[in-house]
Coordinates of C-alpha atoms and ligand atoms in Angstrom, one line a residue:
X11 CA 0.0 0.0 0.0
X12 CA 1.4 3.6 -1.1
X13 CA 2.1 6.0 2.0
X14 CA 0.4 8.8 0.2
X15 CA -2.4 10.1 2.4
X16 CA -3.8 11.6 -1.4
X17 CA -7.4 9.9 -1.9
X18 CA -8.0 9.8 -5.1
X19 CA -10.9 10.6 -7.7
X20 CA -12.9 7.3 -9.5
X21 CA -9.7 5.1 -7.9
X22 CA -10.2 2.2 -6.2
X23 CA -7.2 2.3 -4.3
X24 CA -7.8 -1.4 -3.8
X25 CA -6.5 -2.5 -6.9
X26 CA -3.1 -1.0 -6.3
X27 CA -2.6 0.7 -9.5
X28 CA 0.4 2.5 -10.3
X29 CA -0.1 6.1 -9.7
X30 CA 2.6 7.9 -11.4
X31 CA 3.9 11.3 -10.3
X32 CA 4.0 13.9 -13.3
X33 CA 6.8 16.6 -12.8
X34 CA 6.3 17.8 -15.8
X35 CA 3.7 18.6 -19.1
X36 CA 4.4 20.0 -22.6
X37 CA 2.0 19.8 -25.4
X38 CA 0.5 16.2 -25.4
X39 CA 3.5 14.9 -23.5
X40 CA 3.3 14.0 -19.7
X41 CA 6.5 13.8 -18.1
X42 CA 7.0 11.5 -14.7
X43 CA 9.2 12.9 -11.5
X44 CA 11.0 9.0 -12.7
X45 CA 12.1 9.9 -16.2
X46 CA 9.0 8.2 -17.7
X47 CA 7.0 9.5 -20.3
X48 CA 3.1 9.9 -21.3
X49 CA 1.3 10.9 -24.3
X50 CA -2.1 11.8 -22.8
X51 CA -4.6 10.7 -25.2
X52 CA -7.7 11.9 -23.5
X53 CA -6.7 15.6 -22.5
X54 CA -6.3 15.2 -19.2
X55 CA -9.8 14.0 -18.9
X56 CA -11.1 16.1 -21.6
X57 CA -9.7 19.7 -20.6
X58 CA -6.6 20.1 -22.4
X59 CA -6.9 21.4 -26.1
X60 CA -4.6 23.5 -27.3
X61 CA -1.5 21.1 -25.2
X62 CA 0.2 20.9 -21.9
X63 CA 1.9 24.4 -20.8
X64 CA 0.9 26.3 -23.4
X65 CA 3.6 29.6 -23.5
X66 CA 0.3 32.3 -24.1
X67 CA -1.5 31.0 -21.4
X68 CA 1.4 29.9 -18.9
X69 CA 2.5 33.4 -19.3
X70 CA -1.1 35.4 -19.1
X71 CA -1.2 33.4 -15.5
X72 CA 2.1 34.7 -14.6
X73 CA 1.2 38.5 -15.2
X74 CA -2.0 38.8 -13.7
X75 CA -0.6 36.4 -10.7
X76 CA 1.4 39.7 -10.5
X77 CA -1.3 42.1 -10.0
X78 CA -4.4 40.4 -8.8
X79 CA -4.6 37.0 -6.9
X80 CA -8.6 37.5 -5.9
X81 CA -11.8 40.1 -5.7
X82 CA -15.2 39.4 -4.0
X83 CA -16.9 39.0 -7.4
X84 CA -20.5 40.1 -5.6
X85 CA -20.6 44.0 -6.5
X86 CA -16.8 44.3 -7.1
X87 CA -15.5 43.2 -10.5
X88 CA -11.9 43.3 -12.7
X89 CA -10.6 43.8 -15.9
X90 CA -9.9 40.3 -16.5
X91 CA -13.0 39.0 -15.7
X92 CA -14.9 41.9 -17.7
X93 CA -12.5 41.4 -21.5
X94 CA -14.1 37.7 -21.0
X95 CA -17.5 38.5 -20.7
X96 CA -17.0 40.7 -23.4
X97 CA -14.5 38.3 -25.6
X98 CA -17.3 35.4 -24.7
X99 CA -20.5 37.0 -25.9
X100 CA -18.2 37.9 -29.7
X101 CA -17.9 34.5 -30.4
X102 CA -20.4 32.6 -28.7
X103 CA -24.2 32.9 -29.9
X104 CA -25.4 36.4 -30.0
X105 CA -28.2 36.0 -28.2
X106 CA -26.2 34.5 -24.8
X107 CA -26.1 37.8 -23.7
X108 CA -25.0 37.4 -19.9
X109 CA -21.7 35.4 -18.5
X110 CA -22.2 34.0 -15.0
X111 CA -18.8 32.3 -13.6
X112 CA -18.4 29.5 -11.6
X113 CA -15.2 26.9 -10.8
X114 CA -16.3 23.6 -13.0
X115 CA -18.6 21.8 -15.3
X116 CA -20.5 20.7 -12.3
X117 CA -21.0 24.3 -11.0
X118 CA -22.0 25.7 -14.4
X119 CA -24.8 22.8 -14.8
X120 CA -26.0 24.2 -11.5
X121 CA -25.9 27.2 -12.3
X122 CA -28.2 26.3 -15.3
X123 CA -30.6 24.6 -13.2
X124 CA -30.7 27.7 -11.2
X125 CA -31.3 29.9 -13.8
X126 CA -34.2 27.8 -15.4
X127 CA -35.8 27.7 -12.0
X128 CA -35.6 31.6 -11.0
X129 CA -36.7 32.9 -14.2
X130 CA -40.0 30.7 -14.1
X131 CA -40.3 31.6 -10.3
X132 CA -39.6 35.3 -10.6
X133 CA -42.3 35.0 -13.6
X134 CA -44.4 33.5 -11.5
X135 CA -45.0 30.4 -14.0
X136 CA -45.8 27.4 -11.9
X137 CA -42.9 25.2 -13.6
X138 CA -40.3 22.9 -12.1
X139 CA -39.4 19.9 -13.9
X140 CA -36.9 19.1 -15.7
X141 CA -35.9 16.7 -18.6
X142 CA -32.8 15.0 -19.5
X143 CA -31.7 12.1 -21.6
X144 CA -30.8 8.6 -21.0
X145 CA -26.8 7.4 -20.5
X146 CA -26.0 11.5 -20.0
X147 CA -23.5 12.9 -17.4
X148 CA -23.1 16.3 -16.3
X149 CA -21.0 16.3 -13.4
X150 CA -20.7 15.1 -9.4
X151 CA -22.2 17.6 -7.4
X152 CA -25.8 16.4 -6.4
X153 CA -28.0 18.3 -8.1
X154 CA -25.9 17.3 -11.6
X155 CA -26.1 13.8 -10.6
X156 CA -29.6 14.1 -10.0
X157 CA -29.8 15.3 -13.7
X158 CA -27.3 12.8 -15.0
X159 CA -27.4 8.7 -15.8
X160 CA -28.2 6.7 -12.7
X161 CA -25.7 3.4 -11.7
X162 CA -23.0 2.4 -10.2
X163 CA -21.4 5.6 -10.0
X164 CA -24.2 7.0 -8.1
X165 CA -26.4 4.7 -6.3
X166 CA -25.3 4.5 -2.7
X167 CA -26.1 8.6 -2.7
X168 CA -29.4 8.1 -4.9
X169 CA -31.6 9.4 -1.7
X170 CA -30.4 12.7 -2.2
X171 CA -31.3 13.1 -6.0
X172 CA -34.3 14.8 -7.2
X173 CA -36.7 13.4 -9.8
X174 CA -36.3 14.1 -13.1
X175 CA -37.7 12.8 -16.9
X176 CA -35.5 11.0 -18.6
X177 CA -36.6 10.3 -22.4
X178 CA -34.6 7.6 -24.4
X179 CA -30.8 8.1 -26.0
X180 CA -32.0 8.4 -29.8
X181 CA -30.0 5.5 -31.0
X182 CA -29.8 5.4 -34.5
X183 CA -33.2 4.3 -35.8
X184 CA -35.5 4.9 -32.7
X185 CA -34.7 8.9 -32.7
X186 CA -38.8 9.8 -33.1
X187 CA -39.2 8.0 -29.7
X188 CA -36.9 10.2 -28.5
X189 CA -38.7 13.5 -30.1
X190 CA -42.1 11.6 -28.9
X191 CA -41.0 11.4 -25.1
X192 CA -39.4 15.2 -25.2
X193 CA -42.7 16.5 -26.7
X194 CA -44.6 14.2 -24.2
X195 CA -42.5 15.9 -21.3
X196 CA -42.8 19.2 -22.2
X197 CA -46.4 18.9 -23.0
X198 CA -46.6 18.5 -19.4
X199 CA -45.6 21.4 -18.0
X200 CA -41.5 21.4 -17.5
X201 CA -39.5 24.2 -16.7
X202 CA -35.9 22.7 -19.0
X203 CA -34.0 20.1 -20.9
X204 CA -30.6 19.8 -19.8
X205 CA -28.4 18.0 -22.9
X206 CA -24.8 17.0 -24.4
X207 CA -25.2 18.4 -27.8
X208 CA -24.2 15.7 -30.0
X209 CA -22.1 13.9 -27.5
X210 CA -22.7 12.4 -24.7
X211 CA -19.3 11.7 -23.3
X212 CA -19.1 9.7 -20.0
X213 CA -22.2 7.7 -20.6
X214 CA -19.6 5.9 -23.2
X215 CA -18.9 8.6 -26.1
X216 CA -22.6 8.0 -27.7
X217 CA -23.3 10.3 -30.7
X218 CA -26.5 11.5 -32.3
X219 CA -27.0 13.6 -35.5
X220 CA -27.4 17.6 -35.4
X221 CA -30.8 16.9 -37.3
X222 CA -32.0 15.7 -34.0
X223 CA -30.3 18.2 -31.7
X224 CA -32.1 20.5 -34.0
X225 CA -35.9 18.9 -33.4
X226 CA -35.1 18.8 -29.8
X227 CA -34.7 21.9 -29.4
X228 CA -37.6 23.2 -31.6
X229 CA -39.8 20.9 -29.2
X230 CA -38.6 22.7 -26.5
X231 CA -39.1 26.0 -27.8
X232 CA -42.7 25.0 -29.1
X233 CA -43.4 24.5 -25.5
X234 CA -41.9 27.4 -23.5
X235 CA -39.4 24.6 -22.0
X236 CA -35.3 25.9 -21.4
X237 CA -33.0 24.5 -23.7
X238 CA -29.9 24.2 -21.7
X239 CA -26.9 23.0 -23.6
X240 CA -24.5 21.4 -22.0
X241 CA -21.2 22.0 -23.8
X242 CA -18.9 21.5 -20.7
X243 CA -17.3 18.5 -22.8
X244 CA -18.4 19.3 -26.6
X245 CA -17.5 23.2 -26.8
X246 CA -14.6 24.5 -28.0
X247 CA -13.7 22.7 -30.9
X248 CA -13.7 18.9 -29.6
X249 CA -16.9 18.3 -32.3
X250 CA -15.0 20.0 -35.0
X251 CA -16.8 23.0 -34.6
X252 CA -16.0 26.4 -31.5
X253 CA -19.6 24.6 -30.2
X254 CA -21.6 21.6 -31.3
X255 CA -25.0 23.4 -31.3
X256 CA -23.1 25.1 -33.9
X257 CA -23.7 21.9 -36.6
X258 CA -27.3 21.9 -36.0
X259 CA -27.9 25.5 -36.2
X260 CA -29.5 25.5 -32.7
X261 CA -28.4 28.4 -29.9
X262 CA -29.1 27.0 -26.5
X263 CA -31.3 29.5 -24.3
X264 CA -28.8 28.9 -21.2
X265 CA -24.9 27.2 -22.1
X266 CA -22.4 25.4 -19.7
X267 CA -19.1 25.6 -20.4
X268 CA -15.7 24.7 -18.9
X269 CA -13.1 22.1 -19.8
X270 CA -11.9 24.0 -22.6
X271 CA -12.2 27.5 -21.6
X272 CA -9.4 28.1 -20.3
X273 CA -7.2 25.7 -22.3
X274 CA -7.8 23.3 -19.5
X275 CA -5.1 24.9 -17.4
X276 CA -7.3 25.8 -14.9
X277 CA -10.7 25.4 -13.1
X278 CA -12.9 27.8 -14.3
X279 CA -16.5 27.9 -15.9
X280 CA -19.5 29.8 -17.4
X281 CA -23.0 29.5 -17.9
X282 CA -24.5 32.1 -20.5
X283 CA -28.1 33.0 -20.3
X284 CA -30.6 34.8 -23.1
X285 CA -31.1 38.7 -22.0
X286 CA -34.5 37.7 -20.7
X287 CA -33.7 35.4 -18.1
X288 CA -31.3 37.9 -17.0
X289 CA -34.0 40.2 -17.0
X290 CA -36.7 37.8 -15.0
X291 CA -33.8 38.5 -12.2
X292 CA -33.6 42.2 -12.4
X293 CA -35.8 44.3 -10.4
X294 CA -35.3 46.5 -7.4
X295 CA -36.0 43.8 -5.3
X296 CA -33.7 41.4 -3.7
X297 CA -35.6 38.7 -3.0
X298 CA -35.5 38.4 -7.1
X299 CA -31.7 38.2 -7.7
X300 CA -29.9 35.0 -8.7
X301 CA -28.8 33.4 -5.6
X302 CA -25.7 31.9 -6.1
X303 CA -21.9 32.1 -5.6
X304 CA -18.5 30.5 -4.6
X305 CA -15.8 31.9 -3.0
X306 CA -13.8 31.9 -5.9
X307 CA -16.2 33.2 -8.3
X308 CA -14.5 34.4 -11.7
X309 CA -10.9 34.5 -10.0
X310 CA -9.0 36.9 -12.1
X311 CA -5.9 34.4 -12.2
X312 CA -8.1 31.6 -13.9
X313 CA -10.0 34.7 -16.3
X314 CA -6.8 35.7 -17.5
X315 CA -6.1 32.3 -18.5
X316 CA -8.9 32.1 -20.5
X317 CA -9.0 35.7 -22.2
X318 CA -5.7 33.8 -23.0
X319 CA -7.5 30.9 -24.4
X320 CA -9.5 33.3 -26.4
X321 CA -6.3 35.0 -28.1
X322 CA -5.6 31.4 -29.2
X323 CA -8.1 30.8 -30.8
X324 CA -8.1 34.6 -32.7
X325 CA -4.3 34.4 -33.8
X326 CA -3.5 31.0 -34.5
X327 CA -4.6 28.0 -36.7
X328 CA -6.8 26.2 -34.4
X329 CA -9.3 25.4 -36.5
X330 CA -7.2 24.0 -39.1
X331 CA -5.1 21.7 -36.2
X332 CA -8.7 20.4 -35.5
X333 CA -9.2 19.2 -39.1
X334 CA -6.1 17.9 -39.7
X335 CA -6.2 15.8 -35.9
X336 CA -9.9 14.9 -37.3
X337 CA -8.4 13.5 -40.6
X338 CA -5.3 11.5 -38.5
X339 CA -8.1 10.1 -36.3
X340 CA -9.9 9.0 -39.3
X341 CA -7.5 7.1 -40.9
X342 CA -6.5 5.8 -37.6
X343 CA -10.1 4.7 -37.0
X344 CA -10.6 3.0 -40.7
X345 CA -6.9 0.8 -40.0
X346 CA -8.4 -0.4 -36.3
X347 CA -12.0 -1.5 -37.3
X348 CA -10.7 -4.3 -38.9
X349 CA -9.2 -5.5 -36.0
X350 CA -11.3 -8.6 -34.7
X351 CA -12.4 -7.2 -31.1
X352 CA -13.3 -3.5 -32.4
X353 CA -16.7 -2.7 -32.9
X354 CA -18.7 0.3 -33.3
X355 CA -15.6 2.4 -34.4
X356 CA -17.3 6.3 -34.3
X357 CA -16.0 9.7 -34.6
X358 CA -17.4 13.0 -34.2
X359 CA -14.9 15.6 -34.5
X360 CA -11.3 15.4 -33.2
X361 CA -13.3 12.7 -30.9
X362 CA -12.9 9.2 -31.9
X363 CA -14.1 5.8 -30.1
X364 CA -15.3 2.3 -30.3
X365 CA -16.3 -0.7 -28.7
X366 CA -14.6 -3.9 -27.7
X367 CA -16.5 -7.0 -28.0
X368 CA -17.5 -7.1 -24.3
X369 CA -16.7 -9.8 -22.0
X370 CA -18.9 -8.2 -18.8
X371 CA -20.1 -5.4 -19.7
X372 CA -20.7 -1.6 -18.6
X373 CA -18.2 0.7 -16.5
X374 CA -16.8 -1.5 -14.6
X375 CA -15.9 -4.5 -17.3
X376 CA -12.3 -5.8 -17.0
X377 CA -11.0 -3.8 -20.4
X378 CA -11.3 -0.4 -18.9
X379 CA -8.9 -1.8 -15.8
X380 CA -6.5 -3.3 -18.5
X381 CA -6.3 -1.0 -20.7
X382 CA -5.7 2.0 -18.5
X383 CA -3.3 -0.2 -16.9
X384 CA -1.5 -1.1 -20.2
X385 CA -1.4 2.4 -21.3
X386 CA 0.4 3.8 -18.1
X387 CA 3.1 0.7 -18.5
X388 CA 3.7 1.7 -22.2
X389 CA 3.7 5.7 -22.5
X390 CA -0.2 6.3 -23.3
X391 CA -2.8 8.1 -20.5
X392 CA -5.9 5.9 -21.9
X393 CA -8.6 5.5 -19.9
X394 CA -11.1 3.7 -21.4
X395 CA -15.0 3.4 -20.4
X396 CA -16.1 0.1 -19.5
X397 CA -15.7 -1.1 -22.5
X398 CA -15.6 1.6 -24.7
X399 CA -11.7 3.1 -25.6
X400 CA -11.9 6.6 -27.2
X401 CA -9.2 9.3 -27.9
X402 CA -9.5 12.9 -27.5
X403 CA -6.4 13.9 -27.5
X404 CA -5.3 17.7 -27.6
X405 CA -4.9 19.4 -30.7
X406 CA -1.4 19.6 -31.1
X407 CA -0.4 16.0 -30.8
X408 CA 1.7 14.7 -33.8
X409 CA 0.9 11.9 -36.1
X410 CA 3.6 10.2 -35.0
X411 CA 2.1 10.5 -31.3
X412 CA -0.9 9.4 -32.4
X413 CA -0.2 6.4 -34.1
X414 CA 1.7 5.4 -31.1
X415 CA -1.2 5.6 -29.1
X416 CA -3.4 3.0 -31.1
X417 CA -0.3 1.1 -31.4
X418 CA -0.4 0.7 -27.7
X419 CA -3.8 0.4 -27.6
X420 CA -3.4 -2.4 -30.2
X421 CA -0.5 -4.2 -28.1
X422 CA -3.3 -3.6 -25.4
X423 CA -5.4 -6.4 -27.0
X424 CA -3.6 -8.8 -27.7
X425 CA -2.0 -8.7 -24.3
X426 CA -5.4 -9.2 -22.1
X427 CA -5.0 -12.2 -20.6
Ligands
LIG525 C1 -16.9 16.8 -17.3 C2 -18.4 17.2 -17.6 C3 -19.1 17.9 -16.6 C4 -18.6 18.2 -15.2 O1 -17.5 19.0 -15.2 P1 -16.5 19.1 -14.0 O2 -15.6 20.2 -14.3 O3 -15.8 17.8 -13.9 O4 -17.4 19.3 -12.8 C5 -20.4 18.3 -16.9 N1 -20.9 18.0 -18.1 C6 -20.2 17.3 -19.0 C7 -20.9 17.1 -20.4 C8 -18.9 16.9 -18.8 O5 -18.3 16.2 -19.7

């Protein structure tokens, strides 16, 4: 047993997996305190795009570390903080009109659910319920639990979740039962649907077509219901596009995002709101404002890094990194379908993924274990679900580098037993 007193996220410290110690990270390189070295092919759990240490960002965190550490962000506010805002509402949707900051994907979907609720209450609308969709995930924190899939990752804390509607994943085929149920839940009175556009990433890297995206949220908007996108995972560029709501022409009425927004260096989130629900907060009384804060809200050190973020994506080739990784995972997809145990193989974006034919099944099915286990032993962060194995890695990563991951991955499947 390690000596570390360090408890550890989704780690069953049981197993006694190697937990390596990274001194070091540059681009999609992870380098160990032991001389050992990682290409992280998932982004550091999804966060890092444009690489590991990027110098624009590394540096933007150094100068404002020099002036301004942290600001009560209730009536006080800071330059930082405000060139976001403003930076976020010029490339986002124009009708997001308002930036509310919070510390992580979790925090922005409550944020959302907030919102929803305020602006029916403060318009005195009798409406409450919301709607979500089946296998979805958006975050730890109770109330996103509540609104996420239900299983083994949640059910010794399922008395503390609220109810919610779920309607049906529209698997390829069965998408106007999906519609049906949505229509069928707002018909009855809810207050907002809460959904992955186009991805839904922990609940195993399941995609669905913008056409769909599209009638969702028409349904919605048919029936006075929120249409919260959550692009925590999907927003900038890991779909191919800045956001995926983008490829089906929809613009969410209330959008959480993190992960990306600050290059993944660090935590930091928003959820943007139409001007109206704004407005169903604003009035000279106080029982009607939104209600909600951290600490930490918008720290200028993490805003900085992402008016950094923003830069990057003005002044350099992003977009054209993000075709060309989509083209390398393509071709790296096409060469590994053929392989006898993959199944499924799916990409969407710079995102690719596929099944293994399953021996158990679901999250906690032995090929996750081995090949996250595999990976660490032979220079690739994997870390597979159940038994799904997907690569997202950032968007600087070589075609060299990449290759080498599905070689490893390869090597990981013939070694299982
Ligand atoms: C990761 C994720 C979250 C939660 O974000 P955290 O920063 O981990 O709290 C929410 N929604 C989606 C879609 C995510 O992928």
């Amino acid at each position: 047993m390690s000596d570390s007193p360090v408890w550890h996220p989704f780690t069953q410290h049981g197993l006694g997996e190697d937990i390596p110690l990274i001194a070091r990270g540059q681009g999609a390189l992870l380098h160990g305190a032991d001389g050992r070295t990682w290409i992280d092919a998932i982004s550091s759990w999804w966060v890092t795009t444009h690489g590991h240490a990027h110098p624009r960002i590394m540096a933007a965190i150094r100068e404002q570390a020099d002036r301004l550490d942290q600001i009560i962000f209730a009536g006080w506010t800071h330059e930082p903080a405000e060139t976001l805002a403003r930076g976020l509402t010029e490339i986002m949707p124009e009708a997001l009109t308002r930036v509310f900051f919070s510390d992580s994907g979790s925090t922005a979907v409550e944020v959302a659910l907030k919102m929803a609720l305020g602006y029916f209450h403060n318009r005195k609308e009798p409406r409450q319920g919301i709607i979500v969709m089946e296998h979805s995930y958006h975050g730890d924190t109770i109330g996103a639990m509540s609104v996420g899939a239900r299983g083994v990752f949640n059910r010794p804390y399922a008395p503390l979740l609220f109810d919610v509607t779920s309607i049906p994943f529209p698997a390829t085929g069965a998408e106007q039962a999906t519609l049906d149920a949505l229509e069928a839940a707002c018909k009855a009175g809810a207050a907002a649907f809460i959904v992955e556009p186009l991805v839904l990433g922990a609940g195993g890297m399941l995609f669905y077509p913008p056409h769909v995206l599209a009638e969702m949220a028409s349904i919605c908007a048919r029936h006075g219901v929120l249409f919260i996108a959550d692009e925590v995972m999907t927003g900038w560029g890991r779909t191919g596009s800045l956001l995926a709501c983008e490829q089906a022409g929809v613009v969410p009425d209330i959008m959480c995002l993190s992960k990306g927004l600050t290059g993944g260096a660090v935590p930091l989130a928003v959820t943007m709101a139409r001007e109206d629900i704004f407005m169903a907060h604003w009035s000279q009384d106080r029982a009607d404002c939104f209600f909600h804060s951290s600490s930490y809200t918008a720290n200028p050190i993490a805003c900085a890094a992402a008016v950094a973020n923003l830069s990057i994506w003005r002044d350099e080739p992003v977009q054209a990194r993000i075709v060309g990784l989509a083209a390398m995972q393509a071709s790296e997809l096409t060469a590994i379908a053929s392989h006898p145990k993959v199944e499924s193989t799916r990409q969407c974006g710079t995102i690719a993924a596929f099944d293994l034919a399953a021996d158990t099944s679901g999250y906690l099915s032995n090929w996750a274990v081995h090949l996250n286990a595999f990976g660490k032993a032979h220079g690739v962060l994997i870390r597979p679900l159940g038994n799904t194995v997907y690569v997202m890695p950032p968007y600087c990563i070589t075609a060299e580098q990449l290759s080498h991951v599905y070689a490893v991955v390869r090597d990981g499947l013939e070694r299982k037993t």
